[in-house]
């Protein structure tokens, strides 16, 4: 390995690339990533959180990966190019392979919707992965839903998680959490890379969370314009009306779709408890911003609010404190630890320092919880953990 | 276009490729394929059923596609390589892009599981696409299911389609169709590229089929060995026990999984009518072979049999004709027209000429239906049509 690393370093000097690898070789305990397609040995992850790729491209001049500070890729005798990343945070990371200038998915990985496209991602196994592991416990169902939205005159597409036993006791009704993805993602995110279903199955099995329904719609993609189809619905569901104008965080179309179409659809078609005390909303990043804007405008609709890496609620955002206190049973705000103290948080409309805002809300007599995900950034591991912390606090009375 | 075509022909002579394009240019009425990712303009399909690809790969030496007899790809001034196929049959086709020897998914397409991998496919719009179009009708739900299978000691993963109104009248119980994919495919196939849900939604809305549940499990991949994860369940569902030995069409593990685990799970967890008259099985290709083998061995379990491009049932396959007549209400066999008359059909254990076998069954007093899908081969358009023809015949009394 020493020899190989020196060769890589030499190649990186030759190619003019800055390669930030330390002078010690990566730990040689590589294992196939859990995000690989069945039977694929690569990508592999080592105990340092590095990810090694192997791409068969015998006639290529150059191969690389979109993770910054990765090693140069070198071609082995089989025509396969191999390279690896810097140590990455635990959790889930989107990436792209570059073959002679072509940005393509890794043929070895599973595909996920994020960064505005279906493409590759890799899972760096987390020490706390147990809370979203598939276990021998009763499982809920993730249901794919098509419905016609009258206000936007479109066929829309959503996912609904129903808890275990939903089909057993058909007299029972459940609260609902409306749970939103981030910008460049869609309604598949929480059920797929977010592991919302497994997180809930495990919490419910341990008696830590009350069973509730989770409803997941497409909140629009401000970076990609309005119209888009989903992977799961290539036959024509557009969900276009929810998309804001390009690059514009205006959530009015989604607010309308959620309030006028989706909530009434869910209440009419699932066994919900269709009132404000039994309705929550949460979201990550852009979905957190949407949650903040929509819940503040509709205190008569939502009693529990979760904002994950998407700003916070300051006391000054609340126009009628008496009403807010009466209506809102929980304000939960979370961030990855690596997000805190950056320009991202506290600036650009994210609503000020989230920790200070959470403390001020508590001071004002509101049930306010702040959660910091250790050693994670603006990525899914922060949001899986946020759901895991948020869910047990919902619908407690 | 003339000039360009001549250039392509010249390039193909230079590169030693055999390019079977006619001397006339392709029809210039290209439209983005319905199987594209949102916002992607390529691949495009023209009125001849040709598919044109555009792959940005500025530094590549060669780009191609896995469809035989495609044009050479040529690089435009933007660094994008463009090429197109021969006229393809209407319907759904898997493919791979080749960039300097690397076989990769097309970054522009949606991804599907088939040919043993998650990868690209293109939809050539069919004239009869209306029967699986997304319409403003009541929709069923496609439900993702995790369950623990005791006989194989594994966590398994399946999909279940529940018809519209399943959640409305919770006293109603439904028949079940067990519906299987082909070799190299998995339990995602029928719900995704097979459009099983939309086919049923539309048939039910038109009053042409009775509402029933469809249950879809992983039937194993004889070409890839046992273990595999599914895309939808990267957290650890293996479904491995159903996989037969490599290259061996031995269905005993799947038979056991279906009879001892999956059917009991479905009957215990969905509102089924849990008896032989209300249970059907069908499958495509390998799934048809499994249907034939398993239903013949379990006449006490299944009353309706559907074999799509997977052989047929000869009178001589039936050991107890009296019992068969009493138990079996329908034998449905189908093929794509382009499959008939080839070596594939009638040879290699597929059970003889399917049309003649179907006629002989009818002669013997059995309800036997043969369907031939016009101008399609061993591909999904044949199987979508087969389900569309088969479903109205099920559970009629």
PDB file of N, CA, C and O in Angstrom, chain A residues 34 36-38 56-60 100-102 105 110-111 117-118 134 136 139 141-144 146 148 167-168 170 192 198 228-229 231 235 237 269, chain B residues 34 36-38 56 58-60 100-102 105 110-111 117-118 134 136 139 141-144 146 148 167-168 170 192 198 228-229 231 235 237 269:
ATOM      1  N   UNK A  34     -23.261  -0.517   1.988  1.00  0.00           N
ATOM      2  CA  UNK A  34     -24.638  -1.041   2.022  1.00  0.00           C
ATOM      3  C   UNK A  34     -25.519  -0.456   0.924  1.00  0.00           C
ATOM      4  O   UNK A  34     -26.585  -0.994   0.652  1.00  0.00           O
ATOM      5  N   UNK A  36     -24.687  -0.354  -2.201  1.00  0.00           N
ATOM      6  CA  UNK A  36     -24.357  -0.974  -3.490  1.00  0.00           C
ATOM      7  C   UNK A  36     -25.524  -1.777  -4.046  1.00  0.00           C
ATOM      8  O   UNK A  36     -26.338  -2.306  -3.296  1.00  0.00           O
ATOM      9  N   UNK A  37     -25.551  -1.925  -5.374  1.00  0.00           N
ATOM     10  CA  UNK A  37     -26.456  -2.889  -5.989  1.00  0.00           C
ATOM     11  C   UNK A  37     -26.049  -4.301  -5.558  1.00  0.00           C
ATOM     12  O   UNK A  37     -24.888  -4.543  -5.216  1.00  0.00           O
ATOM     13  N   UNK A  38     -27.033  -5.206  -5.585  1.00  0.00           N
ATOM     14  CA  UNK A  38     -26.793  -6.578  -5.153  1.00  0.00           C
ATOM     15  C   UNK A  38     -25.593  -7.173  -5.870  1.00  0.00           C
ATOM     16  O   UNK A  38     -25.460  -7.070  -7.092  1.00  0.00           O
ATOM     17  N   UNK A  56     -14.899   0.089 -14.316  1.00  0.00           N
ATOM     18  CA  UNK A  56     -14.300  -0.556 -15.486  1.00  0.00           C
ATOM     19  C   UNK A  56     -14.459   0.369 -16.688  1.00  0.00           C
ATOM     20  O   UNK A  56     -15.577   0.638 -17.129  1.00  0.00           O
ATOM     21  N   UNK A  57     -13.367   0.888 -17.175  1.00  0.00           N
ATOM     22  CA  UNK A  57     -13.395   1.836 -18.296  1.00  0.00           C
ATOM     23  C   UNK A  57     -12.067   1.712 -19.035  1.00  0.00           C
ATOM     24  O   UNK A  57     -11.217   2.610 -18.979  1.00  0.00           O
ATOM     25  N   UNK A  58     -11.871   0.572 -19.729  1.00  0.00           N
ATOM     26  CA  UNK A  58     -10.534   0.246 -20.240  1.00  0.00           C
ATOM     27  C   UNK A  58      -9.954   1.281 -21.205  1.00  0.00           C
ATOM     28  O   UNK A  58      -8.744   1.466 -21.251  1.00  0.00           O
ATOM     29  N   UNK A  59     -10.827   1.972 -21.965  1.00  0.00           N
ATOM     30  CA  UNK A  59     -10.289   2.899 -22.963  1.00  0.00           C
ATOM     31  C   UNK A  59     -10.346   4.357 -22.527  1.00  0.00           C
ATOM     32  O   UNK A  59     -10.090   5.268 -23.314  1.00  0.00           O
ATOM     33  N   UNK A  60     -10.720   4.599 -21.277  1.00  0.00           N
ATOM     34  CA  UNK A  60     -10.847   5.982 -20.800  1.00  0.00           C
ATOM     35  C   UNK A  60      -9.486   6.608 -20.558  1.00  0.00           C
ATOM     36  O   UNK A  60      -8.502   5.925 -20.257  1.00  0.00           O
ATOM     37  N   UNK A 100     -13.971  10.606 -18.661  1.00  0.00           N
ATOM     38  CA  UNK A 100     -13.575  11.444 -19.802  1.00  0.00           C
ATOM     39  C   UNK A 100     -14.527  12.623 -20.013  1.00  0.00           C
ATOM     40  O   UNK A 100     -14.930  12.923 -21.148  1.00  0.00           O
ATOM     41  N   UNK A 101     -14.872  13.260 -18.917  1.00  0.00           N
ATOM     42  CA  UNK A 101     -15.712  14.457 -19.011  1.00  0.00           C
ATOM     43  C   UNK A 101     -17.204  14.190 -18.938  1.00  0.00           C
ATOM     44  O   UNK A 101     -17.997  15.133 -18.866  1.00  0.00           O
ATOM     45  N   UNK A 102     -17.610  12.913 -18.977  1.00  0.00           N
ATOM     46  CA  UNK A 102     -19.038  12.581 -18.863  1.00  0.00           C
ATOM     47  C   UNK A 102     -19.390  12.366 -17.394  1.00  0.00           C
ATOM     48  O   UNK A 102     -18.750  11.560 -16.720  1.00  0.00           O
ATOM     49  N   UNK A 105     -23.916   8.188 -13.528  1.00  0.00           N
ATOM     50  CA  UNK A 105     -24.063   7.422 -12.291  1.00  0.00           C
ATOM     51  C   UNK A 105     -23.039   6.287 -12.250  1.00  0.00           C
ATOM     52  O   UNK A 105     -22.603   5.782 -13.289  1.00  0.00           O
ATOM     53  N   UNK A 110     -26.813   1.882  -5.927  1.00  0.00           N
ATOM     54  CA  UNK A 110     -28.235   2.144  -6.066  1.00  0.00           C
ATOM     55  C   UNK A 110     -28.430   3.611  -6.432  1.00  0.00           C
ATOM     56  O   UNK A 110     -27.509   4.419  -6.303  1.00  0.00           O
ATOM     57  N   UNK A 111     -29.654   3.934  -6.875  1.00  0.00           N
ATOM     58  CA  UNK A 111     -29.931   5.300  -7.322  1.00  0.00           C
ATOM     59  C   UNK A 111     -31.010   5.935  -6.458  1.00  0.00           C
ATOM     60  O   UNK A 111     -31.951   5.274  -6.024  1.00  0.00           O
ATOM     61  N   UNK A 117     -31.480  15.185  -9.480  1.00  0.00           N
ATOM     62  CA  UNK A 117     -31.449  14.097 -10.456  1.00  0.00           C
ATOM     63  C   UNK A 117     -31.493  12.747  -9.750  1.00  0.00           C
ATOM     64  O   UNK A 117     -31.139  12.627  -8.593  1.00  0.00           O
ATOM     65  N   UNK A 118     -31.934  11.694 -10.477  1.00  0.00           N
ATOM     66  CA  UNK A 118     -31.729  10.324 -10.042  1.00  0.00           C
ATOM     67  C   UNK A 118     -30.282   9.989 -10.323  1.00  0.00           C
ATOM     68  O   UNK A 118     -29.812  10.144 -11.458  1.00  0.00           O
ATOM     69  N   UNK A 134     -33.175  -2.642   9.460  1.00  0.00           N
ATOM     70  CA  UNK A 134     -34.327  -3.524   9.233  1.00  0.00           C
ATOM     71  C   UNK A 134     -34.277  -4.651  10.260  1.00  0.00           C
ATOM     72  O   UNK A 134     -33.335  -5.444  10.269  1.00  0.00           O
ATOM     73  N   UNK A 136     -36.448  -7.616  12.955  1.00  0.00           N
ATOM     74  CA  UNK A 136     -37.610  -8.490  13.025  1.00  0.00           C
ATOM     75  C   UNK A 136     -38.631  -7.903  14.000  1.00  0.00           C
ATOM     76  O   UNK A 136     -38.785  -8.377  15.125  1.00  0.00           O
ATOM     77  N   UNK A 139     -43.771  -4.316  10.823  1.00  0.00           N
ATOM     78  CA  UNK A 139     -43.442  -3.230   9.898  1.00  0.00           C
ATOM     79  C   UNK A 139     -44.695  -2.521   9.395  1.00  0.00           C
ATOM     80  O   UNK A 139     -45.714  -3.166   9.154  1.00  0.00           O
ATOM     81  N   UNK A 141     -46.252   0.082   6.312  1.00  0.00           N
ATOM     82  CA  UNK A 141     -46.190   0.006   4.848  1.00  0.00           C
ATOM     83  C   UNK A 141     -45.887   1.386   4.288  1.00  0.00           C
ATOM     84  O   UNK A 141     -46.397   2.386   4.787  1.00  0.00           O
ATOM     85  N   UNK A 142     -45.078   1.412   3.242  1.00  0.00           N
ATOM     86  CA  UNK A 142     -44.882   2.643   2.485  1.00  0.00           C
ATOM     87  C   UNK A 142     -45.767   2.531   1.248  1.00  0.00           C
ATOM     88  O   UNK A 142     -45.588   1.618   0.438  1.00  0.00           O
ATOM     89  N   UNK A 143     -46.731   3.431   1.130  1.00  0.00           N
ATOM     90  CA  UNK A 143     -47.733   3.312   0.073  1.00  0.00           C
ATOM     91  C   UNK A 143     -47.563   4.409  -0.966  1.00  0.00           C
ATOM     92  O   UNK A 143     -47.511   5.596  -0.622  1.00  0.00           O
ATOM     93  N   UNK A 144     -47.528   4.002  -2.214  1.00  0.00           N
ATOM     94  CA  UNK A 144     -47.449   4.963  -3.314  1.00  0.00           C
ATOM     95  C   UNK A 144     -48.864   5.356  -3.712  1.00  0.00           C
ATOM     96  O   UNK A 144     -49.705   4.499  -3.972  1.00  0.00           O
ATOM     97  N   UNK A 146     -51.479   7.848  -6.033  1.00  0.00           N
ATOM     98  CA  UNK A 146     -51.811   8.804  -7.100  1.00  0.00           C
ATOM     99  C   UNK A 146     -53.141   9.461  -6.746  1.00  0.00           C
ATOM    100  O   UNK A 146     -54.078   8.773  -6.338  1.00  0.00           O
ATOM    101  N   UNK A 148     -55.876  13.007  -7.843  1.00  0.00           N
ATOM    102  CA  UNK A 148     -56.128  14.171  -8.689  1.00  0.00           C
ATOM    103  C   UNK A 148     -56.359  15.387  -7.803  1.00  0.00           C
ATOM    104  O   UNK A 148     -57.180  15.356  -6.891  1.00  0.00           O
ATOM    105  N   UNK A 167     -53.702  -2.056   9.454  1.00  0.00           N
ATOM    106  CA  UNK A 167     -54.720  -2.901   8.823  1.00  0.00           C
ATOM    107  C   UNK A 167     -55.301  -3.950   9.767  1.00  0.00           C
ATOM    108  O   UNK A 167     -56.181  -4.712   9.367  1.00  0.00           O
ATOM    109  N   UNK A 168     -54.804  -3.987  11.001  1.00  0.00           N
ATOM    110  CA  UNK A 168     -55.294  -5.016  11.936  1.00  0.00           C
ATOM    111  C   UNK A 168     -56.566  -4.549  12.627  1.00  0.00           C
ATOM    112  O   UNK A 168     -57.567  -5.245  12.633  1.00  0.00           O
ATOM    113  N   UNK A 170     -59.214  -2.077  12.343  1.00  0.00           N
ATOM    114  CA  UNK A 170     -59.701  -1.115  11.358  1.00  0.00           C
ATOM    115  C   UNK A 170     -60.709  -0.129  11.948  1.00  0.00           C
ATOM    116  O   UNK A 170     -61.311   0.655  11.230  1.00  0.00           O
ATOM    117  N   UNK A 192     -37.034   6.530   1.284  1.00  0.00           N
ATOM    118  CA  UNK A 192     -35.939   5.778   0.688  1.00  0.00           C
ATOM    119  C   UNK A 192     -34.641   6.055   1.453  1.00  0.00           C
ATOM    120  O   UNK A 192     -34.344   5.350   2.411  1.00  0.00           O
ATOM    121  N   UNK A 198     -38.532   2.623   8.504  1.00  0.00           N
ATOM    122  CA  UNK A 198     -37.802   1.779   9.454  1.00  0.00           C
ATOM    123  C   UNK A 198     -37.579   2.505  10.781  1.00  0.00           C
ATOM    124  O   UNK A 198     -37.618   1.885  11.854  1.00  0.00           O
ATOM    125  N   UNK A 228     -42.088  18.556 -13.342  1.00  0.00           N
ATOM    126  CA  UNK A 228     -41.225  17.392 -13.285  1.00  0.00           C
ATOM    127  C   UNK A 228     -42.074  16.153 -13.016  1.00  0.00           C
ATOM    128  O   UNK A 228     -43.086  16.216 -12.362  1.00  0.00           O
ATOM    129  N   UNK A 229     -41.618  15.055 -13.579  1.00  0.00           N
ATOM    130  CA  UNK A 229     -42.232  13.774 -13.267  1.00  0.00           C
ATOM    131  C   UNK A 229     -41.417  13.138 -12.171  1.00  0.00           C
ATOM    132  O   UNK A 229     -40.253  13.456 -11.974  1.00  0.00           O
ATOM    133  N   UNK A 231     -39.792   9.535 -10.588  1.00  0.00           N
ATOM    134  CA  UNK A 231     -39.322   8.238 -11.056  1.00  0.00           C
ATOM    135  C   UNK A 231     -40.392   7.185 -10.893  1.00  0.00           C
ATOM    136  O   UNK A 231     -40.615   6.357 -11.758  1.00  0.00           O
ATOM    137  N   UNK A 235     -45.576   7.725 -15.729  1.00  0.00           N
ATOM    138  CA  UNK A 235     -46.699   7.738 -16.666  1.00  0.00           C
ATOM    139  C   UNK A 235     -47.414   9.065 -16.754  1.00  0.00           C
ATOM    140  O   UNK A 235     -48.362   9.193 -17.490  1.00  0.00           O
ATOM    141  N   UNK A 237     -47.692  11.722 -13.828  1.00  0.00           N
ATOM    142  CA  UNK A 237     -47.920  12.584 -12.672  1.00  0.00           C
ATOM    143  C   UNK A 237     -46.924  13.721 -12.752  1.00  0.00           C
ATOM    144  O   UNK A 237     -45.730  13.497 -12.911  1.00  0.00           O
ATOM    145  N   UNK A 269     -59.009   9.606   2.715  1.00  0.00           N
ATOM    146  CA  UNK A 269     -58.631   8.285   2.216  1.00  0.00           C
ATOM    147  C   UNK A 269     -57.835   7.426   3.193  1.00  0.00           C
ATOM    148  O   UNK A 269     -57.563   6.268   2.899  1.00  0.00           O
TER     149      UNK A 269
ATOM    150  N   UNK B  34     -40.928   9.300 -22.675  1.00  0.00           N
ATOM    151  CA  UNK B  34     -41.634   9.405 -21.387  1.00  0.00           C
ATOM    152  C   UNK B  34     -40.840   8.804 -20.226  1.00  0.00           C
ATOM    153  O   UNK B  34     -41.157   9.062 -19.077  1.00  0.00           O
ATOM    154  N   UNK B  36     -37.734   9.496 -19.609  1.00  0.00           N
ATOM    155  CA  UNK B  36     -36.641  10.393 -19.214  1.00  0.00           C
ATOM    156  C   UNK B  36     -36.831  10.923 -17.798  1.00  0.00           C
ATOM    157  O   UNK B  36     -37.958  11.067 -17.328  1.00  0.00           O
ATOM    158  N   UNK B  37     -35.709  11.276 -17.168  1.00  0.00           N
ATOM    159  CA  UNK B  37     -35.784  12.035 -15.932  1.00  0.00           C
ATOM    160  C   UNK B  37     -36.390  13.407 -16.218  1.00  0.00           C
ATOM    161  O   UNK B  37     -36.332  13.909 -17.340  1.00  0.00           O
ATOM    162  N   UNK B  38     -36.987  14.010 -15.200  1.00  0.00           N
ATOM    163  CA  UNK B  38     -37.654  15.301 -15.346  1.00  0.00           C
ATOM    164  C   UNK B  38     -36.729  16.334 -15.972  1.00  0.00           C
ATOM    165  O   UNK B  38     -35.577  16.477 -15.568  1.00  0.00           O
ATOM    166  N   UNK B  56     -23.154  13.908 -22.966  1.00  0.00           N
ATOM    167  CA  UNK B  56     -22.074  14.893 -22.860  1.00  0.00           C
ATOM    168  C   UNK B  56     -20.821  14.176 -22.346  1.00  0.00           C
ATOM    169  O   UNK B  56     -20.801  13.690 -21.220  1.00  0.00           O
ATOM    170  N   UNK B  58     -17.086  15.232 -23.327  1.00  0.00           N
ATOM    171  CA  UNK B  58     -16.206  16.007 -24.216  1.00  0.00           C
ATOM    172  C   UNK B  58     -14.851  15.362 -24.491  1.00  0.00           C
ATOM    173  O   UNK B  58     -14.288  15.551 -25.564  1.00  0.00           O
ATOM    174  N   UNK B  59     -14.323  14.586 -23.517  1.00  0.00           N
ATOM    175  CA  UNK B  59     -12.977  14.039 -23.719  1.00  0.00           C
ATOM    176  C   UNK B  59     -12.984  12.569 -24.108  1.00  0.00           C
ATOM    177  O   UNK B  59     -11.935  11.919 -24.142  1.00  0.00           O
ATOM    178  N   UNK B  60     -14.186  12.014 -24.382  1.00  0.00           N
ATOM    179  CA  UNK B  60     -14.262  10.588 -24.727  1.00  0.00           C
ATOM    180  C   UNK B  60     -13.769  10.336 -26.150  1.00  0.00           C
ATOM    181  O   UNK B  60     -13.829  11.209 -27.022  1.00  0.00           O
ATOM    182  N   UNK B 100     -16.061   4.982 -23.733  1.00  0.00           N
ATOM    183  CA  UNK B 100     -14.665   4.502 -23.717  1.00  0.00           C
ATOM    184  C   UNK B 100     -14.522   3.168 -22.986  1.00  0.00           C
ATOM    185  O   UNK B 100     -13.608   2.974 -22.178  1.00  0.00           O
ATOM    186  N   UNK B 101     -15.446   2.278 -23.266  1.00  0.00           N
ATOM    187  CA  UNK B 101     -15.358   0.941 -22.688  1.00  0.00           C
ATOM    188  C   UNK B 101     -16.070   0.775 -21.365  1.00  0.00           C
ATOM    189  O   UNK B 101     -16.192  -0.347 -20.867  1.00  0.00           O
ATOM    190  N   UNK B 102     -16.551   1.869 -20.776  1.00  0.00           N
ATOM    191  CA  UNK B 102     -17.296   1.774 -19.509  1.00  0.00           C
ATOM    192  C   UNK B 102     -18.774   1.626 -19.809  1.00  0.00           C
ATOM    193  O   UNK B 102     -19.351   2.445 -20.527  1.00  0.00           O
ATOM    194  N   UNK B 105     -25.083   3.629 -16.813  1.00  0.00           N
ATOM    195  CA  UNK B 105     -26.441   4.097 -17.083  1.00  0.00           C
ATOM    196  C   UNK B 105     -26.407   5.438 -17.804  1.00  0.00           C
ATOM    197  O   UNK B 105     -25.462   6.214 -17.647  1.00  0.00           O
ATOM    198  N   UNK B 110     -34.645   7.439 -16.493  1.00  0.00           N
ATOM    199  CA  UNK B 110     -35.002   6.816 -15.223  1.00  0.00           C
ATOM    200  C   UNK B 110     -34.344   5.440 -15.153  1.00  0.00           C
ATOM    201  O   UNK B 110     -33.881   4.907 -16.169  1.00  0.00           O
ATOM    202  N   UNK B 111     -34.323   4.879 -13.956  1.00  0.00           N
ATOM    203  CA  UNK B 111     -33.666   3.588 -13.745  1.00  0.00           C
ATOM    204  C   UNK B 111     -34.657   2.532 -13.285  1.00  0.00           C
ATOM    205  O   UNK B 111     -35.589   2.827 -12.542  1.00  0.00           O
ATOM    206  N   UNK B 117     -29.601  -5.808 -13.184  1.00  0.00           N
ATOM    207  CA  UNK B 117     -29.041  -4.589 -12.588  1.00  0.00           C
ATOM    208  C   UNK B 117     -30.052  -3.459 -12.631  1.00  0.00           C
ATOM    209  O   UNK B 117     -30.974  -3.469 -13.424  1.00  0.00           O
ATOM    210  N   UNK B 118     -29.882  -2.450 -11.731  1.00  0.00           N
ATOM    211  CA  UNK B 118     -30.561  -1.180 -11.874  1.00  0.00           C
ATOM    212  C   UNK B 118     -29.849  -0.402 -12.966  1.00  0.00           C
ATOM    213  O   UNK B 118     -28.625  -0.230 -12.911  1.00  0.00           O
ATOM    214  N   UNK B 134     -51.925   7.216 -16.849  1.00  0.00           N
ATOM    215  CA  UNK B 134     -52.405   7.766 -15.578  1.00  0.00           C
ATOM    216  C   UNK B 134     -53.607   8.658 -15.865  1.00  0.00           C
ATOM    217  O   UNK B 134     -53.482   9.665 -16.567  1.00  0.00           O
ATOM    218  N   UNK B 136     -57.641  10.362 -14.611  1.00  0.00           N
ATOM    219  CA  UNK B 136     -58.399  10.867 -13.468  1.00  0.00           C
ATOM    220  C   UNK B 136     -59.470   9.847 -13.113  1.00  0.00           C
ATOM    221  O   UNK B 136     -60.663  10.035 -13.382  1.00  0.00           O
ATOM    222  N   UNK B 139     -57.649   5.576  -7.824  1.00  0.00           N
ATOM    223  CA  UNK B 139     -56.404   4.806  -7.900  1.00  0.00           C
ATOM    224  C   UNK B 139     -56.245   3.885  -6.702  1.00  0.00           C
ATOM    225  O   UNK B 139     -56.584   4.246  -5.573  1.00  0.00           O
ATOM    226  N   UNK B 141     -53.389   1.541  -4.449  1.00  0.00           N
ATOM    227  CA  UNK B 141     -52.097   1.888  -3.849  1.00  0.00           C
ATOM    228  C   UNK B 141     -51.108   0.766  -4.108  1.00  0.00           C
ATOM    229  O   UNK B 141     -51.462  -0.405  -4.073  1.00  0.00           O
ATOM    230  N   UNK B 142     -49.866   1.148  -4.360  1.00  0.00           N
ATOM    231  CA  UNK B 142     -48.780   0.171  -4.418  1.00  0.00           C
ATOM    232  C   UNK B 142     -48.060   0.259  -3.076  1.00  0.00           C
ATOM    233  O   UNK B 142     -47.539   1.315  -2.718  1.00  0.00           O
ATOM    234  N   UNK B 143     -48.061  -0.836  -2.343  1.00  0.00           N
ATOM    235  CA  UNK B 143     -47.556  -0.811  -0.977  1.00  0.00           C
ATOM    236  C   UNK B 143     -46.275  -1.612  -0.861  1.00  0.00           C
ATOM    237  O   UNK B 143     -46.224  -2.770  -1.278  1.00  0.00           O
ATOM    238  N   UNK B 144     -45.266  -0.997  -0.288  1.00  0.00           N
ATOM    239  CA  UNK B 144     -44.005  -1.687  -0.047  1.00  0.00           C
ATOM    240  C   UNK B 144     -44.085  -2.381   1.311  1.00  0.00           C
ATOM    241  O   UNK B 144     -44.428  -1.769   2.321  1.00  0.00           O
ATOM    242  N   UNK B 146     -42.331  -5.069   4.187  1.00  0.00           N
ATOM    243  CA  UNK B 146     -41.254  -5.874   4.785  1.00  0.00           C
ATOM    244  C   UNK B 146     -41.889  -6.925   5.667  1.00  0.00           C
ATOM    245  O   UNK B 146     -42.806  -6.614   6.432  1.00  0.00           O
ATOM    246  N   UNK B 148     -40.975 -10.831   7.936  1.00  0.00           N
ATOM    247  CA  UNK B 148     -40.005 -11.844   8.319  1.00  0.00           C
ATOM    248  C   UNK B 148     -40.533 -13.212   7.911  1.00  0.00           C
ATOM    249  O   UNK B 148     -41.664 -13.569   8.235  1.00  0.00           O
ATOM    250  N   UNK B 167     -59.590   0.919   1.129  1.00  0.00           N
ATOM    251  CA  UNK B 167     -59.660   1.531   2.455  1.00  0.00           C
ATOM    252  C   UNK B 167     -61.009   2.189   2.740  1.00  0.00           C
ATOM    253  O   UNK B 167     -61.211   2.735   3.820  1.00  0.00           O
ATOM    254  N   UNK B 168     -61.911   2.145   1.771  1.00  0.00           N
ATOM    255  CA  UNK B 168     -63.210   2.813   1.970  1.00  0.00           C
ATOM    256  C   UNK B 168     -64.182   1.887   2.694  1.00  0.00           C
ATOM    257  O   UNK B 168     -64.762   2.245   3.700  1.00  0.00           O
ATOM    258  N   UNK B 170     -64.225  -1.119   4.708  1.00  0.00           N
ATOM    259  CA  UNK B 170     -63.282  -1.986   5.395  1.00  0.00           C
ATOM    260  C   UNK B 170     -63.901  -3.307   5.836  1.00  0.00           C
ATOM    261  O   UNK B 170     -63.262  -4.094   6.538  1.00  0.00           O
ATOM    262  N   UNK B 192     -43.632  -1.099 -11.493  1.00  0.00           N
ATOM    263  CA  UNK B 192     -42.909   0.034 -12.044  1.00  0.00           C
ATOM    264  C   UNK B 192     -43.006   0.010 -13.573  1.00  0.00           C
ATOM    265  O   UNK B 192     -43.925   0.585 -14.131  1.00  0.00           O
ATOM    266  N   UNK B 198     -51.657   0.896 -12.657  1.00  0.00           N
ATOM    267  CA  UNK B 198     -52.448   1.744 -13.562  1.00  0.00           C
ATOM    268  C   UNK B 198     -53.328   0.884 -14.478  1.00  0.00           C
ATOM    269  O   UNK B 198     -54.455   1.268 -14.796  1.00  0.00           O
ATOM    270  N   UNK B 228     -29.343 -11.220  -2.828  1.00  0.00           N
ATOM    271  CA  UNK B 228     -29.370  -9.886  -3.393  1.00  0.00           C
ATOM    272  C   UNK B 228     -30.282  -9.008  -2.538  1.00  0.00           C
ATOM    273  O   UNK B 228     -31.191  -9.478  -1.919  1.00  0.00           O
ATOM    274  N   UNK B 229     -29.917  -7.740  -2.524  1.00  0.00           N
ATOM    275  CA  UNK B 229     -30.783  -6.769  -1.891  1.00  0.00           C
ATOM    276  C   UNK B 229     -31.610  -6.125  -2.970  1.00  0.00           C
ATOM    277  O   UNK B 229     -31.260  -6.130  -4.142  1.00  0.00           O
ATOM    278  N   UNK B 231     -33.407  -2.535  -4.394  1.00  0.00           N
ATOM    279  CA  UNK B 231     -33.166  -1.107  -4.371  1.00  0.00           C
ATOM    280  C   UNK B 231     -34.010  -0.439  -3.306  1.00  0.00           C
ATOM    281  O   UNK B 231     -33.553   0.443  -2.601  1.00  0.00           O
ATOM    282  N   UNK B 235     -31.582  -1.565   3.313  1.00  0.00           N
ATOM    283  CA  UNK B 235     -31.196  -1.720   4.719  1.00  0.00           C
ATOM    284  C   UNK B 235     -31.005  -3.164   5.133  1.00  0.00           C
ATOM    285  O   UNK B 235     -30.671  -3.416   6.259  1.00  0.00           O
ATOM    286  N   UNK B 237     -32.950  -6.266   3.608  1.00  0.00           N
ATOM    287  CA  UNK B 237     -33.822  -7.330   3.140  1.00  0.00           C
ATOM    288  C   UNK B 237     -33.055  -8.109   2.081  1.00  0.00           C
ATOM    289  O   UNK B 237     -32.537  -7.531   1.126  1.00  0.00           O
ATOM    290  N   UNK B 269     -52.424 -10.386   6.665  1.00  0.00           N
ATOM    291  CA  UNK B 269     -52.220  -8.946   6.789  1.00  0.00           C
ATOM    292  C   UNK B 269     -53.014  -8.090   5.812  1.00  0.00           C
ATOM    293  O   UNK B 269     -52.986  -6.865   5.903  1.00  0.00           O
TER     294      UNK B 269
END
